[in-house]
């Protein structure tokens, strides 16, 4: 089905006079890649928008003295990549007026590569604070930015959107928050208790991941990818390894694929358990918080027992998995999954029966389906607001093509719906895990990766926050030339700014928790 | 409402099942004794993520789950650096967090302890020093204790706190 519409869009391009070059159709499988001329960039994107495609990612790479830009879109599980080549200093037309979520990725690309965007209404810096100068671009050439003054000055002059009026006041929060949380800045404008606007300023944990990836071998890349966002270490390392395997045409053995999926589902369950508890706790219902964090601890202990690491870091490696489980391990896995299923079911029932919880979470932080679609929200954020895309179901990769993945969906879009999606997903994931254990057959768990070969690949997996897209280009020695992991948080953070409007300031923590974007995953 | 309490009561097994862990059982009394002795029963920690991948935060969070429930021993995480005896820092220090980390440290009453938690905080880890990262915490602040691990597990964190309290005085600065 996705084939059909990809052909269709190509015909539409032709009808609109947009020439496409398709000389390496298999360049970025499973996506179809079409190269277009720079001047066709915005018109082609507009056409995609007309066809109701979801915009998913934007990244660039150096190509000689110029730049090659990529934009990834999706519909019905079929991925389209538009690319274009720009000469030195040649600007690209902004597509943020068509897809607002492209705004920050474009600003990120500008801050690191110096690519200029025409017609972008917001041209403020995004990832760059004060660690490098406005005219320095760390990912260009050697990109040796001048040593910043030590200590690096704080970025206290970021031009936030202002609101005026005698009753409007501002609340500045962060980067250091009260609690064990990642850093970032939130700027609220409020009238009385009501938030009228929220703007975020991220980039505080930018530590140069895209630059650090350069020149690494594949094992080094996997280690780095596993540290893009620690809570999604399995999903990110899977996406990066998948990209490397596609670049080098390696098919990991079936056993490795199943073990990867088991780990990914365990990661999903662990995070959902923790977050449902935290959402309840944020509105003063501590009981589920302690119960669910107890279950989460049991789960991560089993991770350590079965896979040798509580978060399963560095267990997914290029070519397969770093660790296998024996039949005893598989039995234990099956048994503890079953036990968890029954415990979770009991707890969810209690949570769902709590009227006062319902009262606090329903209608709070509502993201309308229209906004969710406009922003391209992913994972539980999208699924709670009518956008139920799931890579595992809609563009299945091994081993998900062997099972049926149920995807929950609601349209209420409030905190309650997002929590409900997570509760539903826990049950579904546990079922999948049992199925994967049953499917396990003896065999290899890792294949060697060919050395000294170049290539290009795209990894697309569904992490617990939603779709992760990782782009990888290897040079002819097989070393990383360009790595860009697109965490789902890029598309979910803007939703928070939308849904908080009209809510009261004290509800911000619970709204924020219900989105739970990754700062590290976006800041890179 | 009654129905909910009923349910809670009936699922009592989940709450009341003692969270047993031999290692923690052994570390806990020692931790309590040290906190009582060195901090008069209350060790307040301000945690700052200075650039972590957020893996370290997950394990620090875990210290509050019912298995560890570290508050039982007088160790608690506070919102204000002014209330804190120790600063627990994770991640390499990103250049964008450098000023905020220093400001947090300066807001603390002295003497205070600085703990670098996780490989990144100890030695820069997978990130090291580059255009965006200052690397190890000690490149920015005087560090009293390093707790290695990627990320350090809750038990490793507790052991780290014990070592810290065993060394009595914060480092001279
Ligand atoms: S030590 Fe490991 S878990 Fe902690 S911040 Fe560094 S990479 Fe993440």
XYZ file of C-alpha atoms and ligand atoms in Angstrom:
705
model
C 0.000 0.000 0.000
C 2.782 2.400 0.853
C 4.404 1.550 -2.488
C 1.272 2.706 -4.285
C 1.066 6.107 -2.725
C 4.821 6.653 -3.074
C 4.320 6.158 -6.790
C 1.359 8.452 -6.617
C 3.267 11.261 -4.944
C 6.015 10.903 -7.481
C 3.409 11.364 -10.230
C 2.049 14.394 -8.432
C 5.554 15.852 -8.309
C 5.826 15.305 -12.039
C 2.449 16.917 -12.641
C 3.553 19.957 -10.613
C 6.700 20.206 -12.693
C 8.979 19.089 -9.865
C 11.773 17.020 -11.289
C 12.953 14.182 -9.148
C 16.169 12.273 -9.470
C 15.752 8.708 -8.372
C 19.071 7.201 -9.332
C 19.685 5.369 -6.075
C 16.184 4.280 -5.133
C 17.610 1.823 -2.619
C 19.918 4.377 -1.020
C 17.968 4.794 2.192
C 15.678 1.796 2.418
C 13.037 1.282 3.672
C 12.430 4.907 2.687
C 12.147 6.021 -0.902
C 14.600 8.779 -1.549
C 13.940 11.456 -4.130
C 16.444 14.139 -4.914
C 15.010 17.468 -5.969
C 16.418 20.841 -6.930
C 16.803 23.389 -4.101
C 14.171 25.692 -5.601
C 11.652 22.821 -5.513
C 12.198 22.210 -1.790
C 9.243 24.222 -0.460
C 6.832 23.440 -3.328
C 7.517 19.705 -2.993
C 7.001 19.908 0.749
C 3.756 21.813 0.206
C 2.574 19.008 -2.040
C 3.410 16.471 0.651
C 1.403 18.510 3.092
C -1.536 18.511 0.701
C -1.323 14.735 0.557
C -1.587 14.710 4.371
C 1.879 13.322 4.894
C 3.370 13.473 8.344
C 6.626 15.365 8.570
C 9.156 13.470 10.660
C 12.735 14.673 10.488
C 15.203 17.118 9.021
C 18.987 16.853 8.951
C 21.875 17.917 6.787
C 25.345 16.639 6.009
C 28.366 18.164 4.397
C 28.780 17.366 0.725
C 32.054 18.777 -0.535
C 31.997 22.499 0.056
C 28.231 22.473 0.081
C 25.495 20.787 2.018
C 23.058 18.003 1.366
C 19.730 18.461 3.174
C 17.238 15.716 3.977
C 13.629 15.841 5.015
C 11.788 12.692 6.053
C 8.031 12.314 5.672
C 5.672 9.422 6.212
C 2.222 8.254 5.274
C 0.581 4.904 5.816
C 3.842 3.377 6.949
C 5.704 4.430 3.795
C 8.660 6.757 4.228
C 9.705 9.392 1.745
C 13.002 11.215 1.936
C 13.393 14.414 0.028
C 16.940 15.525 -0.439
C 18.629 18.394 -2.138
C 22.163 19.609 -2.691
C 23.164 23.139 -1.866
C 26.295 24.969 -2.937
C 28.534 26.757 -0.470
C 26.571 29.508 1.281
C 23.428 28.667 -0.685
C 20.342 29.122 1.470
C 17.397 26.736 1.602
C 13.788 27.742 1.754
C 12.258 27.155 5.170
C 9.417 24.651 5.442
C 8.424 25.679 8.962
C 5.357 27.545 7.667
C 4.128 24.216 6.266
C 5.227 21.971 9.100
C 5.748 23.997 12.295
C 7.682 21.142 13.898
C 10.472 21.733 11.363
C 11.260 25.080 12.967
C 13.629 23.896 15.687
C 15.375 21.208 13.626
C 16.144 23.895 11.036
C 17.498 26.233 13.687
C 19.568 23.357 15.083
C 21.030 22.710 11.620
C 21.785 26.397 11.261
C 23.577 26.596 14.613
C 25.797 23.621 13.830
C 26.273 23.800 10.054
C 25.602 27.432 9.238
C 22.954 26.596 6.667
C 20.674 29.620 6.165
C 16.907 29.359 5.775
C 14.935 31.767 3.686
C 11.568 32.836 4.943
C 11.902 31.292 8.385
C 9.910 33.560 10.658
C 11.816 32.461 13.741
C 15.518 32.825 13.162
C 16.642 32.879 16.766
C 19.436 30.530 17.748
C 18.297 27.232 19.203
C 21.018 24.779 20.192
C 23.757 27.386 20.405
C 23.969 29.311 23.645
C 27.276 31.046 24.418
C 29.769 28.220 23.990
C 30.635 29.177 20.446
C 30.295 32.329 18.421
C 27.510 33.157 16.042
C 29.833 32.847 13.066
C 31.307 29.505 14.137
C 29.751 26.236 13.061
C 31.052 23.230 14.980
C 30.002 20.664 12.384
C 31.493 22.444 9.395
C 34.860 21.106 8.236
C 37.080 20.562 11.221
C 34.759 22.907 13.024
C 37.315 23.774 15.645
C 35.472 26.553 17.385
C 37.696 28.951 19.269
C 38.113 27.934 22.920
C 35.232 29.590 24.708
C 36.079 31.781 27.655
C 36.118 29.749 30.854
C 33.700 29.572 32.433
C 31.263 29.662 29.521
C 28.947 32.634 30.091
C 25.303 31.839 30.825
C 22.837 32.366 28.014
C 20.838 34.992 29.838
C 19.858 37.108 26.866
C 17.749 34.659 24.854
C 14.957 36.736 23.303
C 11.841 35.050 24.636
C 8.462 35.958 23.241
C 7.030 38.691 25.424
C 3.506 39.338 26.543
C 2.326 42.704 27.714
C -0.582 43.936 29.761
C -0.912 45.035 33.328
C -2.052 41.654 34.635
C 0.543 39.555 32.822
C 3.512 38.288 34.753
C 6.381 36.014 33.830
C 7.753 32.950 35.558
C 11.239 31.815 34.658
C 12.099 28.225 35.557
C 15.402 26.497 35.097
C 17.794 25.388 33.775
C 18.276 23.752 37.190
C 14.907 22.411 38.263
C 13.702 21.430 41.700
C 14.165 17.699 41.694
C 16.052 14.949 39.968
C 15.344 16.101 36.428
C 17.217 17.129 33.347
C 17.978 20.804 32.817
C 16.155 23.193 30.524
C 14.474 26.575 30.757
C 10.737 27.210 30.751
C 9.376 30.717 30.406
C 5.749 31.169 31.354
C 3.497 34.123 30.860
C 0.518 33.956 33.139
C -2.499 35.940 34.201
C -3.582 34.997 37.665
C -3.243 31.226 37.804
C -3.729 30.730 34.091
C -0.853 30.114 31.722
C -1.268 32.147 28.561
C 1.989 31.138 26.966
C 4.926 28.837 27.539
C 8.144 28.905 25.651
C 11.015 26.535 26.110
C 14.679 27.148 25.763
C 16.599 23.895 25.511
C 20.135 23.068 24.481
C 21.576 23.038 28.009
C 22.759 19.445 27.749
C 24.132 19.795 24.238
C 27.426 17.963 24.390
C 28.334 17.557 20.759
C 27.073 14.032 20.064
C 26.884 14.549 16.293
C 30.472 15.712 16.308
C 31.634 12.979 18.677
C 30.210 10.370 16.339
C 32.524 11.399 13.510
C 35.373 9.044 12.862
C 34.074 6.374 15.251
C 33.971 2.720 14.345
C 30.640 0.928 14.568
C 31.103 -0.334 18.124
C 31.949 3.180 19.217
C 28.895 4.487 17.413
C 26.636 2.001 19.191
C 28.050 3.037 22.563
C 27.436 6.683 21.779
C 23.936 6.037 20.434
C 23.139 4.199 23.664
C 23.869 7.448 25.476
C 21.820 9.835 23.374
C 19.012 9.466 25.908
C 19.715 7.016 28.718
C 16.069 6.155 29.320
C 15.841 5.047 25.663
C 19.249 3.436 25.480
C 17.891 0.232 23.926
C 15.789 1.995 21.311
C 18.505 4.441 20.289
C 21.204 1.802 20.022
C 18.804 -0.359 18.032
C 18.074 2.467 15.598
C 21.784 3.207 15.152
C 22.685 -0.473 14.703
C 19.823 -0.950 12.271
C 21.135 1.989 10.249
C 24.637 0.479 10.245
C 23.324 -2.954 9.279
C 21.287 -1.521 6.413
C 24.280 0.524 5.270
C 26.389 -2.640 5.096
C 23.631 -5.086 4.098
C 23.896 -7.252 7.197
C 20.831 -9.083 8.429
C 21.088 -9.790 12.168
C 20.177 -13.390 13.070
C 16.543 -14.034 14.095
C 17.522 -14.778 17.669
C 19.232 -11.401 17.967
C 16.185 -9.651 16.552
C 13.924 -11.298 19.101
C 16.251 -10.461 21.971
C 16.426 -6.869 20.789
C 12.657 -6.627 20.764
C 12.395 -8.209 24.210
C 14.800 -5.611 25.546
C 12.998 -2.767 23.790
C 9.643 -3.848 25.223
C 11.194 -4.130 28.669
C 12.497 -0.608 28.318
C 9.030 0.577 27.319
C 7.379 -1.124 30.281
C 9.966 0.169 32.756
C 9.533 3.767 31.652
C 5.753 3.593 31.511
C 5.604 2.088 35.001
C 7.747 4.869 36.374
C 5.881 7.632 34.605
C 2.345 6.509 35.406
C 3.413 6.455 39.048
C 4.980 9.885 38.757
C 1.855 11.333 37.114
C -0.255 10.048 40.015
C 2.280 11.414 42.472
C 2.203 14.847 40.876
C -1.451 15.159 41.807
C -0.897 13.820 45.296
C -1.764 10.139 44.859
C 1.360 8.515 46.238
C 0.131 4.937 46.446
C 0.516 4.043 42.744
C 3.844 5.849 42.678
C 5.360 3.556 45.282
C 3.678 0.459 43.944
C 4.713 1.025 40.352
C 8.238 2.096 41.232
C 8.512 -1.145 43.183
C 7.523 -3.106 40.073
C 9.902 -1.054 37.988
C 12.761 -1.863 40.350
C 11.939 -5.558 40.085
C 11.983 -5.258 36.321
C 15.352 -3.518 36.162
C 16.810 -6.061 38.576
C 15.683 -8.784 36.230
C 17.312 -6.831 33.418
C 20.575 -7.002 35.326
C 20.088 -10.683 35.975
C 19.154 -11.602 32.408
C 21.066 -9.093 30.335
C 23.815 -7.954 32.668
C 22.787 -4.306 32.971
C 19.901 -2.637 34.775
C 19.111 -0.344 31.837
C 20.388 -2.816 29.222
C 22.960 -0.327 28.017
C 25.382 -1.542 25.341
C 23.465 -4.819 24.907
C 22.443 -4.035 21.333
C 25.533 -4.033 19.159
C 26.143 -3.869 15.421
C 25.291 -7.273 13.978
C 23.162 -8.502 16.859
C 23.177 -8.444 20.629
C 26.085 -8.555 23.061
C 24.538 -11.100 25.366
C 22.432 -14.203 24.936
C 20.137 -15.824 27.451
C 20.050 -19.555 28.176
C 16.921 -21.673 28.450
C 16.778 -21.062 32.175
C 16.930 -17.352 31.480
C 14.137 -17.664 28.945
C 11.987 -19.526 31.467
C 12.628 -16.863 34.059
C 11.826 -14.160 31.543
C 8.525 -15.806 30.734
C 7.621 -16.322 34.370
C 8.485 -12.814 35.535
C 6.574 -11.339 32.605
C 3.471 -13.252 33.592
C 3.808 -12.222 37.194
C 4.245 -8.589 36.225
C 1.153 -8.785 34.035
C -1.067 -9.838 36.886
C 0.415 -7.311 39.326
C 0.104 -4.433 36.889
C -3.465 -5.352 36.023
C -4.458 -5.186 39.679
C -2.810 -1.821 40.183
C -4.199 -0.267 37.037
C -7.642 -1.291 38.165
C -7.170 0.600 41.433
C -5.854 3.624 39.621
C -8.739 3.619 37.190
C -11.252 3.405 39.998
C -9.972 6.507 41.705
C -12.528 9.235 41.072
C -10.375 11.980 42.536
C -7.519 11.043 40.244
C -9.876 11.066 37.298
C -11.067 14.479 38.396
C -7.512 15.849 38.352
C -6.313 14.236 35.136
C -9.308 14.440 32.831
C -9.442 17.611 30.694
C -6.067 18.644 32.127
C -3.440 19.526 29.541
C -5.560 18.756 26.531
C -3.832 18.417 23.170
C -6.450 18.450 20.433
C -6.171 15.891 17.622
C -5.779 18.806 15.194
C -2.723 20.117 17.006
C -1.255 16.656 17.436
C -1.527 16.075 13.689
C -0.183 19.528 12.893
C 2.870 18.953 15.080
C 3.324 15.298 14.079
C 3.271 14.091 17.683
C 4.551 10.601 18.328
C 4.204 7.747 20.771
C 1.748 8.091 23.628
C 1.449 11.842 23.005
C 0.155 11.273 19.487
C -1.813 8.138 20.315
C -3.781 9.950 23.030
C -4.738 12.621 20.492
C -5.830 10.626 17.483
C -2.421 10.067 15.822
C -1.813 6.404 16.440
C 1.191 5.837 14.221
C 3.436 3.051 15.473
C 6.488 1.910 13.513
C 6.090 -1.615 14.883
C 2.653 -1.932 13.321
C 2.735 0.455 10.366
C 6.257 -0.051 9.044
C 7.244 -3.273 10.795
C 10.878 -4.224 11.121
C 12.152 -7.572 12.310
C 10.935 -9.208 14.480
C 7.666 -7.221 14.621
C 6.652 -8.499 11.212
C 6.175 -11.880 12.913
C 3.557 -10.682 15.398
C 0.488 -8.496 15.517
C 1.064 -5.271 17.383
C -2.054 -3.716 18.855
C -1.831 0.060 19.171
C -4.115 1.850 21.612
C -5.626 5.141 20.533
C -7.755 7.868 22.095
C -8.825 11.316 21.074
C -9.352 13.059 24.417
C -5.722 14.169 24.406
C -5.638 14.997 28.112
C -3.238 13.811 30.791
C -5.642 10.991 31.613
C -5.603 9.748 28.010
C -1.819 9.814 27.828
C -1.611 7.875 31.088
C -4.200 5.423 29.797
C -2.231 4.826 26.602
C 0.783 3.981 28.708
C -1.190 1.591 30.863
C -2.582 -0.094 27.732
C 0.860 -0.286 26.191
C 2.284 -2.005 29.269
C -0.216 -4.832 28.838
C 0.443 -5.073 25.111
C 4.221 -5.043 25.573
C 4.119 -7.761 28.188
C 2.072 -9.896 25.805
C 4.566 -9.249 23.020
C 7.439 -10.169 25.294
C 5.893 -13.536 26.082
C 5.317 -14.125 22.398
C 8.920 -13.268 21.570
C 10.205 -15.629 24.234
C 8.095 -18.391 22.686
C 9.523 -17.628 19.263
C 13.128 -17.876 20.459
C 15.005 -20.652 18.746
C 18.589 -21.685 19.249
C 20.985 -19.913 16.974
C 23.545 -17.193 16.704
C 23.095 -13.907 18.474
C 25.658 -11.819 16.665
C 27.187 -11.628 13.213
C 30.475 -9.952 12.398
C 30.182 -6.651 10.583
C 32.195 -6.183 7.401
C 35.096 -3.805 7.862
C 36.493 -1.147 5.617
C 33.315 -0.566 3.651
C 31.280 2.580 3.348
C 27.573 3.086 2.974
C 24.534 4.945 4.104
C 21.600 3.717 6.154
C 18.470 4.728 7.939
C 17.331 3.151 11.196
C 13.679 3.510 12.141
C 12.391 1.899 15.322
C 9.620 2.568 17.784
C 11.044 3.504 21.164
C 8.858 3.992 24.208
C 8.489 7.685 23.348
C 7.684 6.849 19.734
C 9.442 6.681 16.412
C 13.215 7.158 16.396
C 14.903 7.890 13.082
C 18.677 7.563 12.855
C 20.634 8.550 9.797
C 24.106 7.148 9.334
C 26.729 7.711 6.650
C 29.968 5.730 6.710
C 33.085 6.756 4.822
C 34.967 4.310 2.625
C 36.959 3.057 5.638
C 33.741 2.179 7.400
C 34.042 5.023 9.894
C 31.195 7.315 10.790
C 31.009 10.396 8.666
C 27.583 11.589 9.753
C 25.213 10.379 12.446
C 21.955 12.063 13.297
C 19.578 10.429 15.765
C 16.123 12.035 15.703
C 14.581 11.465 19.107
C 10.761 11.637 19.253
C 11.115 14.471 21.756
C 11.770 16.871 18.870
C 8.112 16.400 17.916
C 6.596 16.056 21.360
C 8.135 19.021 23.182
C 6.225 21.558 21.057
C 3.011 19.792 22.091
C 3.676 20.719 25.706
C 3.818 24.387 24.805
C 0.450 24.043 23.091
C -1.417 21.976 25.625
C -0.419 23.992 28.677
C -2.192 27.109 27.430
C -5.219 27.861 29.542
C -4.179 25.435 32.257
C -3.197 26.605 35.696
C 0.445 27.036 36.614
C 0.336 24.378 39.381
C -0.730 21.789 36.800
C 2.426 22.270 34.812
C 4.391 19.464 36.516
C 1.736 16.849 35.800
C 1.291 18.063 32.212
C 5.047 17.981 31.725
C 5.298 14.491 33.192
C 2.541 13.274 30.898
C 4.693 14.295 27.914
C 8.061 13.487 29.487
C 10.229 14.677 26.650
C 13.916 13.901 26.705
C 16.204 16.894 27.030
C 19.352 14.909 26.296
C 17.748 13.239 23.274
C 16.909 16.553 21.675
C 19.903 18.634 22.763
C 22.401 16.042 21.523
C -13.525 6.026 47.969
C -14.189 3.175 50.353
C -13.855 0.865 47.406
C -10.399 2.188 46.726
C -9.204 1.741 50.296
C -10.670 -1.709 50.194
C -8.669 -2.438 47.103
C -5.531 -1.002 48.588
C -6.087 -3.101 51.671
C -6.722 -6.232 49.693
C -3.712 -5.715 47.459
C -1.861 -5.113 50.682
C 0.528 -7.846 49.732
C 2.150 -5.510 47.257
C 2.875 -2.848 49.825
C 3.696 -5.023 52.732
C 5.904 -7.502 51.064
C 9.238 -6.473 52.527
C 11.627 -5.285 49.917
C 14.518 -7.452 50.874
C 17.934 -7.108 49.464
C 20.894 -8.588 51.277
C 23.335 -5.968 50.099
C 21.112 -3.070 51.082
C 20.259 -4.680 54.410
C 23.930 -4.681 55.150
C 24.686 -1.173 53.888
C 21.637 0.508 55.409
C 22.467 0.465 59.139
C 25.935 1.699 58.317
C 24.459 4.522 56.247
C 22.082 5.496 59.045
C 24.894 5.474 61.608
C 27.107 7.673 59.456
C 24.352 10.150 58.609
C 23.490 10.373 62.310
C 27.082 10.908 63.266
C 28.263 13.260 60.567
C 25.111 15.133 59.679
C 23.044 14.887 62.845
C 20.592 12.550 61.214
C 19.978 14.458 58.007
C 22.045 14.608 54.854
C 20.518 16.978 52.306
C 21.561 16.534 48.690
C 21.015 18.890 45.777
C 21.248 16.949 42.542
C 22.280 18.710 39.335
C 22.313 17.144 35.896
C 25.120 19.042 34.214
C 24.856 17.284 30.874
C 23.996 13.671 31.529
C 22.295 11.304 29.112
C 19.625 10.932 31.856
C 20.594 7.325 32.615
C 22.263 8.460 35.831
C 19.063 10.228 36.920
C 17.064 7.022 36.585
C 19.289 5.308 39.132
C 19.294 8.276 41.505
C 15.499 8.225 41.286
C 15.577 4.562 42.148
C 17.088 5.456 45.541
C 13.622 6.659 46.491
C 11.767 3.518 45.465
C 10.530 1.187 48.201
C 13.502 -1.134 47.838
C 15.983 1.535 48.890
C 13.761 4.307 50.300
C 16.885 6.188 51.190
C 14.987 8.821 53.166
C 14.613 6.220 55.893
C 18.256 6.778 56.692
C 18.087 10.552 56.701
C 19.295 11.120 53.152
C 17.011 13.383 51.195
C 17.046 15.348 47.989
C 16.288 19.048 48.336
C 15.173 21.671 45.858
C 17.284 24.542 47.095
C 21.071 24.457 47.068
C 20.918 26.625 50.196
C 19.519 23.688 52.116
C 22.031 21.192 50.811
C 25.068 19.595 52.449
C 26.181 17.924 49.261
C 25.985 18.583 45.537
C 25.520 15.450 43.472
C 26.512 16.108 39.868
C 25.863 13.820 36.897
C 27.043 13.960 33.322
C 30.010 15.594 31.739
C 29.600 19.310 32.395
C 28.207 20.679 29.162
C 29.486 24.156 28.427
C 25.904 25.345 28.369
C 25.410 24.129 31.946
C 28.727 25.354 33.288
C 27.488 28.693 34.620
C 24.357 27.169 36.157
C 26.400 24.477 37.897
C 28.824 27.016 39.328
C 25.924 29.241 40.439
C 24.315 26.281 42.206
C 27.570 25.478 43.967
C 28.066 29.080 45.005
C 24.582 29.203 46.495
C 25.409 26.371 48.901
C 26.486 26.963 52.466
C 30.134 25.990 52.954
C 31.692 23.658 53.759
C 29.860 21.342 51.463
C 30.615 18.206 49.528
C 30.687 17.783 45.783
C 30.040 14.291 44.456
C 30.675 13.368 40.831
C 28.312 10.537 39.998
C 28.755 8.342 36.950
C 31.616 7.812 34.529
C 30.807 11.012 32.656
C 31.041 13.091 35.819
C 34.174 11.235 36.951
C 36.212 11.410 33.776
C 34.079 12.693 30.915
C 32.916 9.195 29.981
C 31.826 8.696 26.411
C 31.792 12.465 25.797
C 35.045 13.891 27.186
C 36.088 17.445 26.436
C 35.021 19.132 23.217
C 33.542 22.351 21.856
C 30.363 21.720 23.856
C 31.558 19.754 26.870
C 33.951 20.579 29.718
C 34.313 16.877 30.511
C 34.706 15.740 34.127
C 33.098 17.721 36.940
C 36.523 18.326 38.477
C 37.355 20.507 35.488
C 34.742 22.930 36.818
C 34.355 22.367 40.574
C 36.501 20.836 43.326
C 35.262 17.279 43.732
C 35.239 15.342 47.013
C 34.146 11.976 45.747
C 33.778 10.144 42.475
C 31.259 7.358 42.085
C 32.085 5.473 38.891
C 29.622 3.413 36.870
C 27.547 3.932 33.766
C 25.248 4.576 35.461
C 26.167 3.745 39.073
C 23.479 1.471 40.518
C 21.567 2.535 43.643
C 23.743 0.207 45.729
C 26.881 1.777 44.259
C 25.498 5.218 45.074
C 24.856 4.220 48.678
C 28.353 2.783 48.961
C 29.680 6.044 47.554
C 27.853 8.056 50.209
C 29.376 5.837 52.885
C 32.861 6.466 51.566
C 32.148 10.184 51.485
C 31.063 10.255 55.091
C 34.024 8.161 56.117
C 36.401 10.782 54.855
C 35.169 13.425 57.296
C 36.224 16.786 55.927
C 35.300 18.186 52.525
C 38.370 18.775 50.362
C 40.268 21.978 50.987
C 39.492 24.686 48.519
S 27.703 7.874 33.229
Fe 26.572 6.709 31.699
S 24.472 6.824 32.425
Fe 25.579 8.433 33.460
S 25.332 10.244 32.199
Fe 27.208 9.235 31.544
S 26.596 7.953 29.848
Fe 24.740 8.476 30.955
